[in-house]
Coordinates of N, CA, C and O in Angstrom, one line a residue:
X1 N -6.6 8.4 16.8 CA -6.4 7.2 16.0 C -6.7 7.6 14.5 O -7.7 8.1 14.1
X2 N -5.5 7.2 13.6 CA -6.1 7.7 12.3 C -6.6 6.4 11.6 O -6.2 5.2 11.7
X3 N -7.9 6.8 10.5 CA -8.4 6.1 9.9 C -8.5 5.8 8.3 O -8.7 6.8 7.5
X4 N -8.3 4.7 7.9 CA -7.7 4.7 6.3 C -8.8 4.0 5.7 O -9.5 3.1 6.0
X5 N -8.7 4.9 4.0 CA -9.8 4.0 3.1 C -9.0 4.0 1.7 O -8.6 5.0 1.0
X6 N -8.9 3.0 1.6 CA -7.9 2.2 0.4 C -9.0 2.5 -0.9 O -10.2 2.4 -0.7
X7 N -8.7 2.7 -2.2 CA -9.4 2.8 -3.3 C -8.2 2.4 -4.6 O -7.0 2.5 -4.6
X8 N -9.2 1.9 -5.6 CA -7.9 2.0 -7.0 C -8.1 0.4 -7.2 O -8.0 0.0 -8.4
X9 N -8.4 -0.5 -6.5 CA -7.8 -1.7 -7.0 C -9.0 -2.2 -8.1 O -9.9 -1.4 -8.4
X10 N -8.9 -3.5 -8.7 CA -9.8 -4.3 -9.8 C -9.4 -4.9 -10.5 O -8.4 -5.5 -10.3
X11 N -10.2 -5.1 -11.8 CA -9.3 -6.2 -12.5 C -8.5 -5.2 -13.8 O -8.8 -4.2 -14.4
X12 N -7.5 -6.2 -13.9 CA -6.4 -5.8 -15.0 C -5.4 -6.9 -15.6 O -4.7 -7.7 -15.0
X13 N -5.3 -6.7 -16.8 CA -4.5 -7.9 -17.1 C -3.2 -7.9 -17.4 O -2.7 -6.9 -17.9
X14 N -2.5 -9.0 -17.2 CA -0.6 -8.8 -17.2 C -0.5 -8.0 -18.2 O -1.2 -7.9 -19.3
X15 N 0.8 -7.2 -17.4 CA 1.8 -6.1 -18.0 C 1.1 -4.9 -17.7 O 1.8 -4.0 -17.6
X16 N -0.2 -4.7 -17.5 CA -1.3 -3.9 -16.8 C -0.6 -3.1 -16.1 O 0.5 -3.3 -15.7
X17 N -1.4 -1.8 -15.7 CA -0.7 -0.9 -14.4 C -1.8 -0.7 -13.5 O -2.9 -0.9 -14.1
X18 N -2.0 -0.4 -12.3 CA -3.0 0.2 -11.6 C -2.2 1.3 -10.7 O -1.0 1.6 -10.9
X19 N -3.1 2.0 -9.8 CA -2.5 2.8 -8.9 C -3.5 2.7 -7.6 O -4.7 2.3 -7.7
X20 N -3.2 2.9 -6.7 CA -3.9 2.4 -5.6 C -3.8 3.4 -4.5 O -2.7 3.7 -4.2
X21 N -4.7 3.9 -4.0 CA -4.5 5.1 -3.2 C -5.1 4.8 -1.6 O -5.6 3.7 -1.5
X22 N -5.0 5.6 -0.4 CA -5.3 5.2 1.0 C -5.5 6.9 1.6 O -4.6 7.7 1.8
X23 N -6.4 6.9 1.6 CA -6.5 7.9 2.0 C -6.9 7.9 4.1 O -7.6 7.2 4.8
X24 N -6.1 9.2 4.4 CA -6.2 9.4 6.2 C -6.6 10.7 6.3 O -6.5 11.8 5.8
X25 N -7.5 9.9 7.8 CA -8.2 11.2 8.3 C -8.3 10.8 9.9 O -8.5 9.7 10.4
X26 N -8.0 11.8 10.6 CA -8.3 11.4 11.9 C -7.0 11.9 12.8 O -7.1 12.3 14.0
X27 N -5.9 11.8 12.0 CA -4.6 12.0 13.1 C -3.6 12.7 11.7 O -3.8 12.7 10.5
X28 N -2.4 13.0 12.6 CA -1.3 13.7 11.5 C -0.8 13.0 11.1 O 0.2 12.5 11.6
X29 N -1.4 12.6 9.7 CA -0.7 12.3 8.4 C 0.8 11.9 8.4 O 1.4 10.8 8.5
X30 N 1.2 12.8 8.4 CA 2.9 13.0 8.4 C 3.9 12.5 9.2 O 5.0 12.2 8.9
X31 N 3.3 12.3 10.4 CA 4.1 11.8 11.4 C 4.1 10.0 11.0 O 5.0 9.3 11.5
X32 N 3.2 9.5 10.4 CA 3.1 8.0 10.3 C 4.3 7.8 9.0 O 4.6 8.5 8.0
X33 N 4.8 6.5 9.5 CA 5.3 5.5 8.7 C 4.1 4.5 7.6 O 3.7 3.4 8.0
X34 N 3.6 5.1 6.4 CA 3.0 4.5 5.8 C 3.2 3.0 4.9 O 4.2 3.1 4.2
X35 N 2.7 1.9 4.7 CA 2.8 1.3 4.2 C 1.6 0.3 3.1 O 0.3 0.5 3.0
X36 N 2.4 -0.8 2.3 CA 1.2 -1.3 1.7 C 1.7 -3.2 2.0 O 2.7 -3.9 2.1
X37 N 0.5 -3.2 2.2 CA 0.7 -5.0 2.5 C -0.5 -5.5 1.4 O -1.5 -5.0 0.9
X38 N 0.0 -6.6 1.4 CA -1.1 -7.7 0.3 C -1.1 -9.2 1.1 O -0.2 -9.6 1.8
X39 N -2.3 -10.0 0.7 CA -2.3 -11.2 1.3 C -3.4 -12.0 0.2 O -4.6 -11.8 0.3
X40 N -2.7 -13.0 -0.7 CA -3.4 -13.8 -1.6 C -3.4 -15.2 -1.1 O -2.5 -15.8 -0.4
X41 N -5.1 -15.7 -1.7 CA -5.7 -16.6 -0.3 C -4.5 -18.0 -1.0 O -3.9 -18.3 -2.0
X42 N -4.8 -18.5 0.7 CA -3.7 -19.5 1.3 C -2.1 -18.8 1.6 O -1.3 -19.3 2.3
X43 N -1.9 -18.1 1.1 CA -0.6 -17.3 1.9 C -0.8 -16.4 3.0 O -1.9 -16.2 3.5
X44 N 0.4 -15.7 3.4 CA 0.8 -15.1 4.7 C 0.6 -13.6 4.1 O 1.0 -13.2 3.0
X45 N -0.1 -13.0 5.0 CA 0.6 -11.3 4.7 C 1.9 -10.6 4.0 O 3.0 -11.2 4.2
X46 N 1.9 -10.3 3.7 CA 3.8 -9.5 3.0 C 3.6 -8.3 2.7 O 2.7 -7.9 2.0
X47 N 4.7 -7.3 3.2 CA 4.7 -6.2 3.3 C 5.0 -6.3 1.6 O 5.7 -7.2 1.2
X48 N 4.4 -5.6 1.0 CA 4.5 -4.4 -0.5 C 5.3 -3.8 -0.4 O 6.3 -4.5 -0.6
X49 N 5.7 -2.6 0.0 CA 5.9 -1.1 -0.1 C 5.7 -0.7 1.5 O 4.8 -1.1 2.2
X50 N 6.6 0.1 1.8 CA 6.6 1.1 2.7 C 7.4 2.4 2.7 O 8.5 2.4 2.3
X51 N 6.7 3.7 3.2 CA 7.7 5.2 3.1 C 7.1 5.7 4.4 O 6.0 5.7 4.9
X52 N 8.6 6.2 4.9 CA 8.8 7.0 6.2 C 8.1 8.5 6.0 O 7.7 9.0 5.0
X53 N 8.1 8.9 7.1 CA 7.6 10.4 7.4 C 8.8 11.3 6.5 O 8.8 12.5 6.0
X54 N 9.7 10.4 6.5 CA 10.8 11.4 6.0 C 11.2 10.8 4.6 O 12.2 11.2 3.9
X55 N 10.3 9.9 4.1 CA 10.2 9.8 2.4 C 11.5 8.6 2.0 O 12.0 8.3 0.9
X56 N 11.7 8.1 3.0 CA 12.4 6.7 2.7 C 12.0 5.5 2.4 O 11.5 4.9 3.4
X57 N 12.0 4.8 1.5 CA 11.2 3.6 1.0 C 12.1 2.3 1.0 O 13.2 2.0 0.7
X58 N 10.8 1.8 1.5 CA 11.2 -0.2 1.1 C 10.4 -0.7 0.2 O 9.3 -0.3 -0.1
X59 N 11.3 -1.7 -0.1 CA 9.7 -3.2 -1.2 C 10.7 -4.2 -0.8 O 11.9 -4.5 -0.6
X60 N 9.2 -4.8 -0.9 CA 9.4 -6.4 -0.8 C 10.0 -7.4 -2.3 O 9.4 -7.4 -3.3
X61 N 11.1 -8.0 -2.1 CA 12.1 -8.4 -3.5 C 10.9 -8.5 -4.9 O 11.0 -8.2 -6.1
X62 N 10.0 -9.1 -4.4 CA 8.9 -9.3 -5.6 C 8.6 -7.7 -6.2 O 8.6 -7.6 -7.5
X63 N 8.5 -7.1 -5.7 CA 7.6 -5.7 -6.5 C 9.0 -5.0 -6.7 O 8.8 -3.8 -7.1
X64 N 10.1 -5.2 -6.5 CA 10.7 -3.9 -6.7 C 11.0 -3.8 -8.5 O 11.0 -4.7 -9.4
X65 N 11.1 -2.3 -8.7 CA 11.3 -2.4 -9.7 C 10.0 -2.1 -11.0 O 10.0 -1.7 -12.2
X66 N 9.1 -2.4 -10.2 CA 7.9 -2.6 -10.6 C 6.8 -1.8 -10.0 O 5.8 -1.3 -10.6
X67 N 7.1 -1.6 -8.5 CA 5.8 -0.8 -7.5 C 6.5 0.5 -7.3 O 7.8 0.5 -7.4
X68 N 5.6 1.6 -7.0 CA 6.5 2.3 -6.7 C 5.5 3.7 -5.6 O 4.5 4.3 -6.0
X69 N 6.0 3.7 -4.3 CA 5.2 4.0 -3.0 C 5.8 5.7 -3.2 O 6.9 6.2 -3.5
X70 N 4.4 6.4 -2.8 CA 4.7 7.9 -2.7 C 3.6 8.4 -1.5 O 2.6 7.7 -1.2
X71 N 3.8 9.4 -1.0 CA 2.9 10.2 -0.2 C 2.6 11.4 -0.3 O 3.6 12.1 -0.2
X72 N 1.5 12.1 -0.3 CA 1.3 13.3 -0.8 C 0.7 13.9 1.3 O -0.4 13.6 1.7
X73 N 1.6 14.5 1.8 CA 0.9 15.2 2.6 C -0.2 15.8 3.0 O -1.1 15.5 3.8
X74 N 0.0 17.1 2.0 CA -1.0 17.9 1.8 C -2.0 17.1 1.5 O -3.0 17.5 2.0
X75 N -2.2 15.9 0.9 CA -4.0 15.5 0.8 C -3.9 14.3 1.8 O -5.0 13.7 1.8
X76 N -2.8 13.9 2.7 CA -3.2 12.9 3.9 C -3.0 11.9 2.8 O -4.2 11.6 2.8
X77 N -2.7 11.3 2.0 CA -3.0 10.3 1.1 C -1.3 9.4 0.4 O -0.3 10.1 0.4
X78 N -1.3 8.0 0.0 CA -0.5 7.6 0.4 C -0.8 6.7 -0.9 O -1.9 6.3 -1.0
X79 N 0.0 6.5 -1.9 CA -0.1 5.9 -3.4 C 0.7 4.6 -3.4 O 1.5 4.3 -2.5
X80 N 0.5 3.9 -4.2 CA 0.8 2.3 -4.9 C 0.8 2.4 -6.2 O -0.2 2.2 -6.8
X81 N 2.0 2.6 -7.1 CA 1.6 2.7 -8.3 C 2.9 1.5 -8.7 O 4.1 1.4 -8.6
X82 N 1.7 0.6 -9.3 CA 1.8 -0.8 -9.6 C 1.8 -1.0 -11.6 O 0.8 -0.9 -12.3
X83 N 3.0 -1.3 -12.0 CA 3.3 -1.7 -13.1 C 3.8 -2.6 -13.3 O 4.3 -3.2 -12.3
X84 N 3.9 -3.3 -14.8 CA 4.0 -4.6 -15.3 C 3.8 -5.8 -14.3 O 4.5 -6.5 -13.7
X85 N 2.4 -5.6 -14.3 CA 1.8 -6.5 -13.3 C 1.3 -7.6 -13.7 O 0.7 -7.7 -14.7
X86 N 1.5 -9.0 -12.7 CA 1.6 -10.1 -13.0 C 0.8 -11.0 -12.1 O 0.8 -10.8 -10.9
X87 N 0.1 -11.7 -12.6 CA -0.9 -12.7 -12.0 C -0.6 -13.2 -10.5 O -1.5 -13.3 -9.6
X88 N 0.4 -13.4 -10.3 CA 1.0 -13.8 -9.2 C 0.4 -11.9 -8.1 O 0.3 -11.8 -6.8
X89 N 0.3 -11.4 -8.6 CA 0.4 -10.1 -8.1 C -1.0 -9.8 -7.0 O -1.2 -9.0 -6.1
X90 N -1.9 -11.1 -7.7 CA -3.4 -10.8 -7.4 C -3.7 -11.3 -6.0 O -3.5 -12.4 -5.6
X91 N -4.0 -10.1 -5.5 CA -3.9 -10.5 -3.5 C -5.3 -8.7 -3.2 O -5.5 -7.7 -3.8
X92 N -5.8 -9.4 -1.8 CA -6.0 -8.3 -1.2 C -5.0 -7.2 -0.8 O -4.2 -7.5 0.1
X93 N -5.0 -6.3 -1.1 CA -3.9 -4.9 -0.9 C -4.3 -4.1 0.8 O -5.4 -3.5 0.9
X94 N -3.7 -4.1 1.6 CA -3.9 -3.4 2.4 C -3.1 -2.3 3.4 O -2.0 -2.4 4.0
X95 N -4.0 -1.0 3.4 CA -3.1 0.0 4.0 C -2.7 0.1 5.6 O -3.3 -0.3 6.5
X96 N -1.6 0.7 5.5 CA -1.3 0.0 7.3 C -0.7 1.9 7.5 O 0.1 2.3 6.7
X97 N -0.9 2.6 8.3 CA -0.1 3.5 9.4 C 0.7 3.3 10.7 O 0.0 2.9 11.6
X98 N 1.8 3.5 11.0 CA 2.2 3.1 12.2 C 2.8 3.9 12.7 O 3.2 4.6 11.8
X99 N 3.2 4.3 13.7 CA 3.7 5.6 15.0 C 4.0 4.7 15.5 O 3.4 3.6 15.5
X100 N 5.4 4.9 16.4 CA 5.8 4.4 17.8 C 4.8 4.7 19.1 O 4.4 4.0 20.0
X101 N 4.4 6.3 18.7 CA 3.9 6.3 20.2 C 2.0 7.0 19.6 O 1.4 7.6 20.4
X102 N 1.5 6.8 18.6 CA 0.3 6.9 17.9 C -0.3 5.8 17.4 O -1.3 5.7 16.7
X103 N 0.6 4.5 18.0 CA -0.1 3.5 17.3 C -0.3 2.9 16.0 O 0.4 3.6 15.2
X104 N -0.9 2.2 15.5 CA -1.0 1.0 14.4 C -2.5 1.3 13.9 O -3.4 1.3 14.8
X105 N -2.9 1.5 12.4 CA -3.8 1.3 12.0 C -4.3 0.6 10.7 O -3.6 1.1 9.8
X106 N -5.0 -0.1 10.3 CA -5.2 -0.5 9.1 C -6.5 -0.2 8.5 O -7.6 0.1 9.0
X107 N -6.2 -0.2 7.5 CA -8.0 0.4 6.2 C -8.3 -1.1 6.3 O -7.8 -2.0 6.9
X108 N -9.5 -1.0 5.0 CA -10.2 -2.4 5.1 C -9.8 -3.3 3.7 O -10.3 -4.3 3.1
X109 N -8.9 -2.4 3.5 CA -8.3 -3.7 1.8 C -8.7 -3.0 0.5 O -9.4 -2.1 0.4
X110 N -8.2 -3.5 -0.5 CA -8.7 -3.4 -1.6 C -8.4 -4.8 -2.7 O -7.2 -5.1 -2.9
X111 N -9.2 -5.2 -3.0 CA -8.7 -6.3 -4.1 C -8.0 -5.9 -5.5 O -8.1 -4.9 -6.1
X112 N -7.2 -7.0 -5.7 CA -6.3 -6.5 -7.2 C -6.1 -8.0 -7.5 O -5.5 -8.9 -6.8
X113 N -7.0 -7.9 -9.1 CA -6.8 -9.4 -9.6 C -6.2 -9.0 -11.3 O -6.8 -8.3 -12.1
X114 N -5.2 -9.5 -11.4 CA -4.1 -9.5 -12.7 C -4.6 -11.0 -13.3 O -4.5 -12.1 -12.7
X115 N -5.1 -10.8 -14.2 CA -6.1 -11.9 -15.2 C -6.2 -11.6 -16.5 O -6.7 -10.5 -16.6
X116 N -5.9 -12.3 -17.6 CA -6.5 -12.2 -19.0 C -7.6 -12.6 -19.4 O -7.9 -12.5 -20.6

């Protein structure tokens, strides 16, 4: 089972950048479908960003344009680099791994508050 620790997030204010990192240990990196989800209180989960083993990406209509999802193998580690960012933006950030046949895992969050 691999295990994830999310780092990078805090405060910053519109038009702001952060970068948000997730770092895995425990299982092969590479084989997982990485992603990023966020959840700001009173709403639903929503996928952010996601990139395949094989370096194919999605976003969610809100961030595109603006986020931009990478994975660095060699350090097991899986990036969020978040520009012109906007209040609406401010949610718990959370890293997710997933395998068909390795299973599903998530880190423990990171907060990101876009505030003047």
């Amino acid at each position: 089972q691999v295990q994830l620790v999310e780092s990078g997030g805090g405060l910053v204010q519109p038009g702001g950048s952060l970068r948000l990192s997730c770092a895995a240990s425990g299982s092969i990196f590479s084989l997982y479908t990485m992603a990023w989800y966020r959840q700001a209180p009173g709403k639903q989960r929503e996928l952010v960003a996601s990139i395949t083993s094989g370096g194919s990406t999605k976003y969610g209509n809100s961030v595109k344009g603006r986020f931009t999802i990478s994975r660095d193998n060699a350090k097991n580690t899986v990036y969020l680099q978040m520009n012109s960012l906007k209040p609406e933006d401010t949610a718990v950030y959370t890293c997710n791994a997933a395998n068909l046949y390795r299973g599903n895992a998530w880190g423990q969050g990171t907060q990101v508050t876009v505030s003047s």
